[in-house]
PDB file of C-alpha atoms in Angstrom:
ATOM      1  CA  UNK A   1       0.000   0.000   0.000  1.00  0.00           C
ATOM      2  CA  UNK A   2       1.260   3.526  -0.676  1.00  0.00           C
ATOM      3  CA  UNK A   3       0.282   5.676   2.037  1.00  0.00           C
ATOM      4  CA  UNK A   4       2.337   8.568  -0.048  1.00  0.00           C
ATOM      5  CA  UNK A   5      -0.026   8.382  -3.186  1.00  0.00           C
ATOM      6  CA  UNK A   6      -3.371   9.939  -3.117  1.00  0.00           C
ATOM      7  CA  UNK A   7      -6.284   8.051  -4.897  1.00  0.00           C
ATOM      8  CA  UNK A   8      -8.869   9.743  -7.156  1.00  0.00           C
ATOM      9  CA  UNK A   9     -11.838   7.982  -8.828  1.00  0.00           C
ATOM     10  CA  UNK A  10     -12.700   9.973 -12.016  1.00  0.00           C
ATOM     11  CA  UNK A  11     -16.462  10.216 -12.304  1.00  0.00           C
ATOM     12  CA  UNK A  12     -17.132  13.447 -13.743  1.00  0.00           C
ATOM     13  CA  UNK A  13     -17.763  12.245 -17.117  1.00  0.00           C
ATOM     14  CA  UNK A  14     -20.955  12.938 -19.021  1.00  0.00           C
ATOM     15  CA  UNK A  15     -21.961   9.020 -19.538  1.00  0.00           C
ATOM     16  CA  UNK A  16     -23.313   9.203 -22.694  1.00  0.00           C
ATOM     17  CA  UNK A  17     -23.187   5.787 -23.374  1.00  0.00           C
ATOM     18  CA  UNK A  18     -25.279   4.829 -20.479  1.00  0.00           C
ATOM     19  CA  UNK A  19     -27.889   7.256 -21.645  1.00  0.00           C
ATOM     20  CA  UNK A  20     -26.723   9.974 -19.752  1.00  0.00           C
ATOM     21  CA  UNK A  21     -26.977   8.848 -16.333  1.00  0.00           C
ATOM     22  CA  UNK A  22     -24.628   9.164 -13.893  1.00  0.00           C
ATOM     23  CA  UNK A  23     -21.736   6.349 -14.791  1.00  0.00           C
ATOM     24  CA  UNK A  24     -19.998   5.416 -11.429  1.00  0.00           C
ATOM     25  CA  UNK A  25     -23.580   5.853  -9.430  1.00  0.00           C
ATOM     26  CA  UNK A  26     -25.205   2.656 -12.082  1.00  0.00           C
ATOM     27  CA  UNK A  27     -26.086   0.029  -9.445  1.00  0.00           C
ATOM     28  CA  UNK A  28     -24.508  -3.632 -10.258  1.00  0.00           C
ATOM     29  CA  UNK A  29     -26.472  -5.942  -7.991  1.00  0.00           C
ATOM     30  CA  UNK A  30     -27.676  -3.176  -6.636  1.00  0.00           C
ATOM     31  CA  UNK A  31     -24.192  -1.584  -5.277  1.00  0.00           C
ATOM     32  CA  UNK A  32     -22.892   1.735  -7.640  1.00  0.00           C
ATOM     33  CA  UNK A  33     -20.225   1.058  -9.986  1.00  0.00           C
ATOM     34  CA  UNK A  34     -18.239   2.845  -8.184  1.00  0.00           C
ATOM     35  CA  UNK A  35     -18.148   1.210  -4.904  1.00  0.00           C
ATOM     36  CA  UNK A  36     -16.234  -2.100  -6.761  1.00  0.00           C
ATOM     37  CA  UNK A  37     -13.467   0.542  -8.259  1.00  0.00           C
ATOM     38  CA  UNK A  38     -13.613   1.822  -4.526  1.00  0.00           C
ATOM     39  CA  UNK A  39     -13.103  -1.453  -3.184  1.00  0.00           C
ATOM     40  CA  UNK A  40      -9.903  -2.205  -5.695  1.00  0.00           C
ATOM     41  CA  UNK A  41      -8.561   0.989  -4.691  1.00  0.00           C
ATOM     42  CA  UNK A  42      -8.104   1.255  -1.063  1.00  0.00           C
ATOM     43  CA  UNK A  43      -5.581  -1.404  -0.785  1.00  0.00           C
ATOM     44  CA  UNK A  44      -3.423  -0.006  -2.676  1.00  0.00           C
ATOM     45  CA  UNK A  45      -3.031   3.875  -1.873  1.00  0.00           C
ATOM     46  CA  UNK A  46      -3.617   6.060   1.077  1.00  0.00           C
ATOM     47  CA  UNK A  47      -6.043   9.162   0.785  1.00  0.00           C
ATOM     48  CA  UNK A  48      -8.817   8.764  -1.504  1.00  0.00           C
ATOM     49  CA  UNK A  49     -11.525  11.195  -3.239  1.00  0.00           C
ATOM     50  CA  UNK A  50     -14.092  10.717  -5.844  1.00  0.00           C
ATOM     51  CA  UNK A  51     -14.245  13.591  -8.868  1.00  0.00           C
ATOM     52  CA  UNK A  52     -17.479  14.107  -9.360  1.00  0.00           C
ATOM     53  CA  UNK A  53     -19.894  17.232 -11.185  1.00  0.00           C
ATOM     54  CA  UNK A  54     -23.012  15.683 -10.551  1.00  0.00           C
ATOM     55  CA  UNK A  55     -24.568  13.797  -8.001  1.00  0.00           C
ATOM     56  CA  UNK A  56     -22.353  14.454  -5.465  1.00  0.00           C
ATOM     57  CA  UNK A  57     -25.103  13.955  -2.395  1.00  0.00           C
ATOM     58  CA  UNK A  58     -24.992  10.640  -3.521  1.00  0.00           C
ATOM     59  CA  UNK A  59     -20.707  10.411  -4.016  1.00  0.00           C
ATOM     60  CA  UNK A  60     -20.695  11.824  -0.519  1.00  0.00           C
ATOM     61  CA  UNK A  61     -22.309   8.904   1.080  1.00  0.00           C
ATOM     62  CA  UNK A  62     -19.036   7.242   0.386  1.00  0.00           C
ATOM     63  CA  UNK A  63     -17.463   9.264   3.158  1.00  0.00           C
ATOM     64  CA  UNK A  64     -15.311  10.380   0.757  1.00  0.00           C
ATOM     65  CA  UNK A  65     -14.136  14.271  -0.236  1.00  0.00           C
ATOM     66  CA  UNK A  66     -15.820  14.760  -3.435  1.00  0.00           C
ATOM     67  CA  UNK A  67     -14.250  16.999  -6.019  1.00  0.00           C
ATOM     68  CA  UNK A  68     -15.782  18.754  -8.988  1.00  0.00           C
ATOM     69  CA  UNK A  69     -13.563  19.876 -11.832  1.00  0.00           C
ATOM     70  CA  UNK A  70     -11.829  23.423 -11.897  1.00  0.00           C
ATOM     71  CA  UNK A  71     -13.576  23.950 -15.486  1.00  0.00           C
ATOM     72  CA  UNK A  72     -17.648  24.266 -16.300  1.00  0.00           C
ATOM     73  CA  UNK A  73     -17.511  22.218 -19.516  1.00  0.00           C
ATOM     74  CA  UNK A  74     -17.188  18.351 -18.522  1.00  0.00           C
ATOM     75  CA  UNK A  75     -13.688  18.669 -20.349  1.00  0.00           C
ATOM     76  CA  UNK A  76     -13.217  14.935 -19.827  1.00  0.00           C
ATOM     77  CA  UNK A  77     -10.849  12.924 -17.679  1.00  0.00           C
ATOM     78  CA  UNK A  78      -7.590  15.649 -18.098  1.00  0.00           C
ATOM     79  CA  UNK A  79     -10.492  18.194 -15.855  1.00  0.00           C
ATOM     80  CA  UNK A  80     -10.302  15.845 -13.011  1.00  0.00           C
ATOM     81  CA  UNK A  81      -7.132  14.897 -13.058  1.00  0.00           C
ATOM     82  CA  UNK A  82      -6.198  18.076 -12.652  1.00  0.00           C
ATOM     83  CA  UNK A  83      -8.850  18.928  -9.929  1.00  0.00           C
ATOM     84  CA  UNK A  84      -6.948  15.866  -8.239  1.00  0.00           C
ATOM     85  CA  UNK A  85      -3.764  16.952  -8.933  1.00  0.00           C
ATOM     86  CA  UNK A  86      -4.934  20.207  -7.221  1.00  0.00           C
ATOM     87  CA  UNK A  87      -6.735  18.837  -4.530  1.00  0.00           C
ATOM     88  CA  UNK A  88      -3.811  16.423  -3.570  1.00  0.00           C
ATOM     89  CA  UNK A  89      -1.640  16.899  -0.257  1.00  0.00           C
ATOM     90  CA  UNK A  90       0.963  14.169  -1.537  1.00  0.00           C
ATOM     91  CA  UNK A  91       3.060  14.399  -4.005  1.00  0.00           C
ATOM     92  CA  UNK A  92       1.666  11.828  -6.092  1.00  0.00           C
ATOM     93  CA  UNK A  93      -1.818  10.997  -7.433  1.00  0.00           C
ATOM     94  CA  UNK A  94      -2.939   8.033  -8.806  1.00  0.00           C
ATOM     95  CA  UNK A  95      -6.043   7.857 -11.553  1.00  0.00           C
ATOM     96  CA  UNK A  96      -8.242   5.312 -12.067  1.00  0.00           C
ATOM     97  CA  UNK A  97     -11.811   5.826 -13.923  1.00  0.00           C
ATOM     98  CA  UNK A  98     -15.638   4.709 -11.928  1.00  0.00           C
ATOM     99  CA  UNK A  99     -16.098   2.411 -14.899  1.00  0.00           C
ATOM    100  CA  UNK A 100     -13.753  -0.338 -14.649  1.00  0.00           C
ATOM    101  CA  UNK A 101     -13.838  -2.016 -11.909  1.00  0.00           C
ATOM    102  CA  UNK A 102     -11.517  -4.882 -12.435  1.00  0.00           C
ATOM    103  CA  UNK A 103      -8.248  -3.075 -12.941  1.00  0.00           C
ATOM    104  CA  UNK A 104      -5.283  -4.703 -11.558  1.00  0.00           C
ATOM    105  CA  UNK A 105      -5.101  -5.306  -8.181  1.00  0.00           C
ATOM    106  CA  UNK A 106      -0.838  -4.181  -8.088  1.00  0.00           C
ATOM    107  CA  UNK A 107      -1.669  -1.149 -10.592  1.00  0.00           C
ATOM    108  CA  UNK A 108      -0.267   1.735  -8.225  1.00  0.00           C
ATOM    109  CA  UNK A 109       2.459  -0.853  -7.310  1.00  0.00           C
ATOM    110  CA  UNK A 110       4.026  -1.638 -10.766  1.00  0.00           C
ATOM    111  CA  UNK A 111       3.295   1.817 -11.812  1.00  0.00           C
ATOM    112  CA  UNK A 112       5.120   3.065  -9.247  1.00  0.00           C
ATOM    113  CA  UNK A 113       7.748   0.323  -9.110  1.00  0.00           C
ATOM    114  CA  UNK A 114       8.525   0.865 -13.248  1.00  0.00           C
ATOM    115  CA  UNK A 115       7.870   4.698 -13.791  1.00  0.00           C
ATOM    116  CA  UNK A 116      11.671   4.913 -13.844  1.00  0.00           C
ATOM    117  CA  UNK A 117      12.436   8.840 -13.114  1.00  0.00           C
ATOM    118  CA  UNK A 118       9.146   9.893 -14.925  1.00  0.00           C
ATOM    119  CA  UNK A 119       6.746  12.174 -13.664  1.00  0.00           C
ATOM    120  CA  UNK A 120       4.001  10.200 -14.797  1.00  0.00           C
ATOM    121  CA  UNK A 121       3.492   6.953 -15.735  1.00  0.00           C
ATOM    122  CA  UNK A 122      -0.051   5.038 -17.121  1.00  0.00           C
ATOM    123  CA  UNK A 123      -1.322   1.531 -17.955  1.00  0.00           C
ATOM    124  CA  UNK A 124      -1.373  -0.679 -20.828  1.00  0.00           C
ATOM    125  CA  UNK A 125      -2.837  -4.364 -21.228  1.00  0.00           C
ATOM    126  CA  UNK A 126      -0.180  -4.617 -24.074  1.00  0.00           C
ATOM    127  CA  UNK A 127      -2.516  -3.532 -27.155  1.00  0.00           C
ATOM    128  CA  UNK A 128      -4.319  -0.886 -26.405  1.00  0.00           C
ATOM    129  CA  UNK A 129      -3.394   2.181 -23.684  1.00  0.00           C
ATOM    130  CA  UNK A 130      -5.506   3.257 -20.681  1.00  0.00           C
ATOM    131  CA  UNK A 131      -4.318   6.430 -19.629  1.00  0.00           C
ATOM    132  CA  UNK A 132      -7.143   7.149 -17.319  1.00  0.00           C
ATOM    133  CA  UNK A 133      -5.321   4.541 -14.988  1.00  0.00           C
ATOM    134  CA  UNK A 134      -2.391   6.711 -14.502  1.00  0.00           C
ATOM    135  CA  UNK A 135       0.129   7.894 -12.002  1.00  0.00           C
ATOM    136  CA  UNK A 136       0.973  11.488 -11.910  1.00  0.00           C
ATOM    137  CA  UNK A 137       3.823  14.328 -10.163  1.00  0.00           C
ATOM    138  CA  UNK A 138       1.353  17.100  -8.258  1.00  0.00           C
ATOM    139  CA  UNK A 139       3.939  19.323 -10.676  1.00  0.00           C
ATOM    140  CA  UNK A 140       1.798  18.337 -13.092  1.00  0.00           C
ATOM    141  CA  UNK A 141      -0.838  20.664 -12.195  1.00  0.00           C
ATOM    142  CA  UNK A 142       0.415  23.821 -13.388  1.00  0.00           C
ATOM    143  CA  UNK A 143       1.391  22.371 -17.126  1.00  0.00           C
ATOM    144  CA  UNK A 144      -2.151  20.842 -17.188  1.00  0.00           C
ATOM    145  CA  UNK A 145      -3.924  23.944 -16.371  1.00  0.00           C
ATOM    146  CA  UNK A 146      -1.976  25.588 -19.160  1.00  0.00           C
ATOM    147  CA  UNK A 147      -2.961  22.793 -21.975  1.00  0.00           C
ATOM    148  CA  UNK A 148      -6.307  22.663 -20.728  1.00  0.00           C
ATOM    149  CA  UNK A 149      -6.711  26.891 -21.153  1.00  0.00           C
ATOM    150  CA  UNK A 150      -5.367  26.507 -24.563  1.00  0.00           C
ATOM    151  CA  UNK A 151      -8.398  24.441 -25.521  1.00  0.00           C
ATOM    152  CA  UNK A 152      -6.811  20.974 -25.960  1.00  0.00           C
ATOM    153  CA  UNK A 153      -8.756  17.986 -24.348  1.00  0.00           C
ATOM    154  CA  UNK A 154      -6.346  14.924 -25.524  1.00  0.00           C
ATOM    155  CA  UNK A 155      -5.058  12.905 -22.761  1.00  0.00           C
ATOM    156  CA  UNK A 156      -2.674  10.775 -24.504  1.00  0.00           C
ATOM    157  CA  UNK A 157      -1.058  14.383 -26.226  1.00  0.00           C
ATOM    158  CA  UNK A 158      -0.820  15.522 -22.696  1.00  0.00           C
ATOM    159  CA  UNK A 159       0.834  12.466 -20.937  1.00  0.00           C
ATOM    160  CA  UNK A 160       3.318  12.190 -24.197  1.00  0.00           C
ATOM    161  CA  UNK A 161       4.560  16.370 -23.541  1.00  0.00           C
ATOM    162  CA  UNK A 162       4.963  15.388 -19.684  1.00  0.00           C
ATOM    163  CA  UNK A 163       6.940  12.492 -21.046  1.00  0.00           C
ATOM    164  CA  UNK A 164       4.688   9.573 -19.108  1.00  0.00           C
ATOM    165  CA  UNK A 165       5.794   6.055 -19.103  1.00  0.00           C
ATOM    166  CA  UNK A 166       3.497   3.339 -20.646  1.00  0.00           C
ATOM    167  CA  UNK A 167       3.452   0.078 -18.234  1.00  0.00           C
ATOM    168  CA  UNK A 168       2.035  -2.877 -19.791  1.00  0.00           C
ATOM    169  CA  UNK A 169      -0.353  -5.186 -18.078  1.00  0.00           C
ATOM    170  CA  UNK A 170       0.664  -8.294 -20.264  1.00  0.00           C
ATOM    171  CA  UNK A 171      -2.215 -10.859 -20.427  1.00  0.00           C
ATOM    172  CA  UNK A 172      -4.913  -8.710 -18.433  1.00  0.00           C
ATOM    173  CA  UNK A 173      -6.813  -7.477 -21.318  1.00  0.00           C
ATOM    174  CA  UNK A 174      -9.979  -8.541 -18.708  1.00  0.00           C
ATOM    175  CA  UNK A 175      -9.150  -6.191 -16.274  1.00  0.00           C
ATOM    176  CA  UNK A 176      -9.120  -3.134 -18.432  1.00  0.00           C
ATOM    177  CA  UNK A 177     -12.771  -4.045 -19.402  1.00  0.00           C
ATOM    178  CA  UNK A 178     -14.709  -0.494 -19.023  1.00  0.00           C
ATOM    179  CA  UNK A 179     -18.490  -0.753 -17.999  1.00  0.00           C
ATOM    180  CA  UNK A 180     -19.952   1.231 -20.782  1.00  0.00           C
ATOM    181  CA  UNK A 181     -23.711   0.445 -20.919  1.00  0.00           C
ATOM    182  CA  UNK A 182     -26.058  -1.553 -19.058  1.00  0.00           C
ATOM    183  CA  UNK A 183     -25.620  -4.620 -20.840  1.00  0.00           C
ATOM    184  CA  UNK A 184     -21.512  -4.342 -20.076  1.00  0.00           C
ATOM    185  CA  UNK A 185     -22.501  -4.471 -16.092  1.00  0.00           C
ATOM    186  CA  UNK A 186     -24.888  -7.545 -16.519  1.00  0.00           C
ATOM    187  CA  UNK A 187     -22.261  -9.251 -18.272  1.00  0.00           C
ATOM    188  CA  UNK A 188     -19.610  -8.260 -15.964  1.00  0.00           C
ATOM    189  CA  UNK A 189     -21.722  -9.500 -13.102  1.00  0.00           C
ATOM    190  CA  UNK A 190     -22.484 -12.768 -15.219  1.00  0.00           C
ATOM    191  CA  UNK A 191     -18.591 -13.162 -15.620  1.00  0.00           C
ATOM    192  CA  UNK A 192     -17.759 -12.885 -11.886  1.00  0.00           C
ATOM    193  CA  UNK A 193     -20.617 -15.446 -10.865  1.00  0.00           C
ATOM    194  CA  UNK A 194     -19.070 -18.238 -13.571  1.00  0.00           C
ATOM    195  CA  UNK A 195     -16.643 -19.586 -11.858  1.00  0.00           C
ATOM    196  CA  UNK A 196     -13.441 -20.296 -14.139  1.00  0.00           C
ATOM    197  CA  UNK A 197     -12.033 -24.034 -13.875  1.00  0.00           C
TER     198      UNK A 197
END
């Protein structure tokens, strides 16, 4: 566990995929989507807070700080991240979105471990890059702020200019799986209850 590494669950998105409602708040057998990304998390850093622009009543039953972004216009996950980055008393922050909530259960830890003397670092299952789940300097901030008042939205730009390390996952395309729609959590659930032999 990293004590020194602050958590944030990135659920400020818009959810357009699940028809507009509120992503990390979907129930999956009747617990929010968030609560299993919650539940992944807390082993494996020390502070935790949930970024959040709607809903947040219902975040704050969590018992965690809730953060909204710095910027009116849902300007995807770089707008939390830097609302984390901002919020943050350590000096690092780790990332991981409301909507997948089997991500690796040493992500901070190999992150961490193979970041090298980058500032930030993010995920890969070894085909396709998740840089939601990613591991970022609080120096960060001030860079971020800049991009994100010049209009530019694209994470992957971003983490390439702060020169972020990709760390693969090898052979855990499963636990990169995002919960898009309805059907994705019903087959999720299905998943977890077949017991693999």
């Amino acid at each position: 566990m990293h004590e020194e590494i602050t958590g944030i669950i990135l659920a400020g998105g818009r959810a357009t995929r699940m028809g507009g409602e509120d992503k990390g708040l979907v129930p999956v057998a009747g617990i929010p989507l968030y609560q299993y990304v919650l539940t992944r998390l807390r082993p494996q850093v020390g502070p935790i807070a949930i970024n959040a622009n709607r809903n947040q009543a219902r975040y704050r039953e969590s018992g965690l700080p809730i953060i909204g972004d710095l910027t009116p216009d849902f300007s995807g996950p770089l707008a939390g991240m830097l609302a984390g980055l901002k919020y943050a008393t350590t000096e690092w922050v780790a990332f991981v979105p409301c909507d997948v909530p089997d991500f690796p259960a040493t992500l901070i830890e190999k992150l961490w471990q193979q970041k090298g003397s980058a500032i930030a670092a993010y995920a890969s299952d070894g085909e396709r890059a998740h840089p939601t789940l990613a591991l970022l300097h609080t120096s960060l901030a001030t860079p971020l702020e800049d991009y994100l008042a010049r209009g530019e939205r694209k994470l992957m730009l971003f983490l390439a200019a702060a020169g972020a390390q990709q760390i693969a996952f090898e052979g855990q395309q499963m636990a990169f799986h995002n919960l898009n729609t309805q059907e994705d959590c019903q087959n999720w659930l299905l998943e977890k209850e077949t017991p693999h032999g």
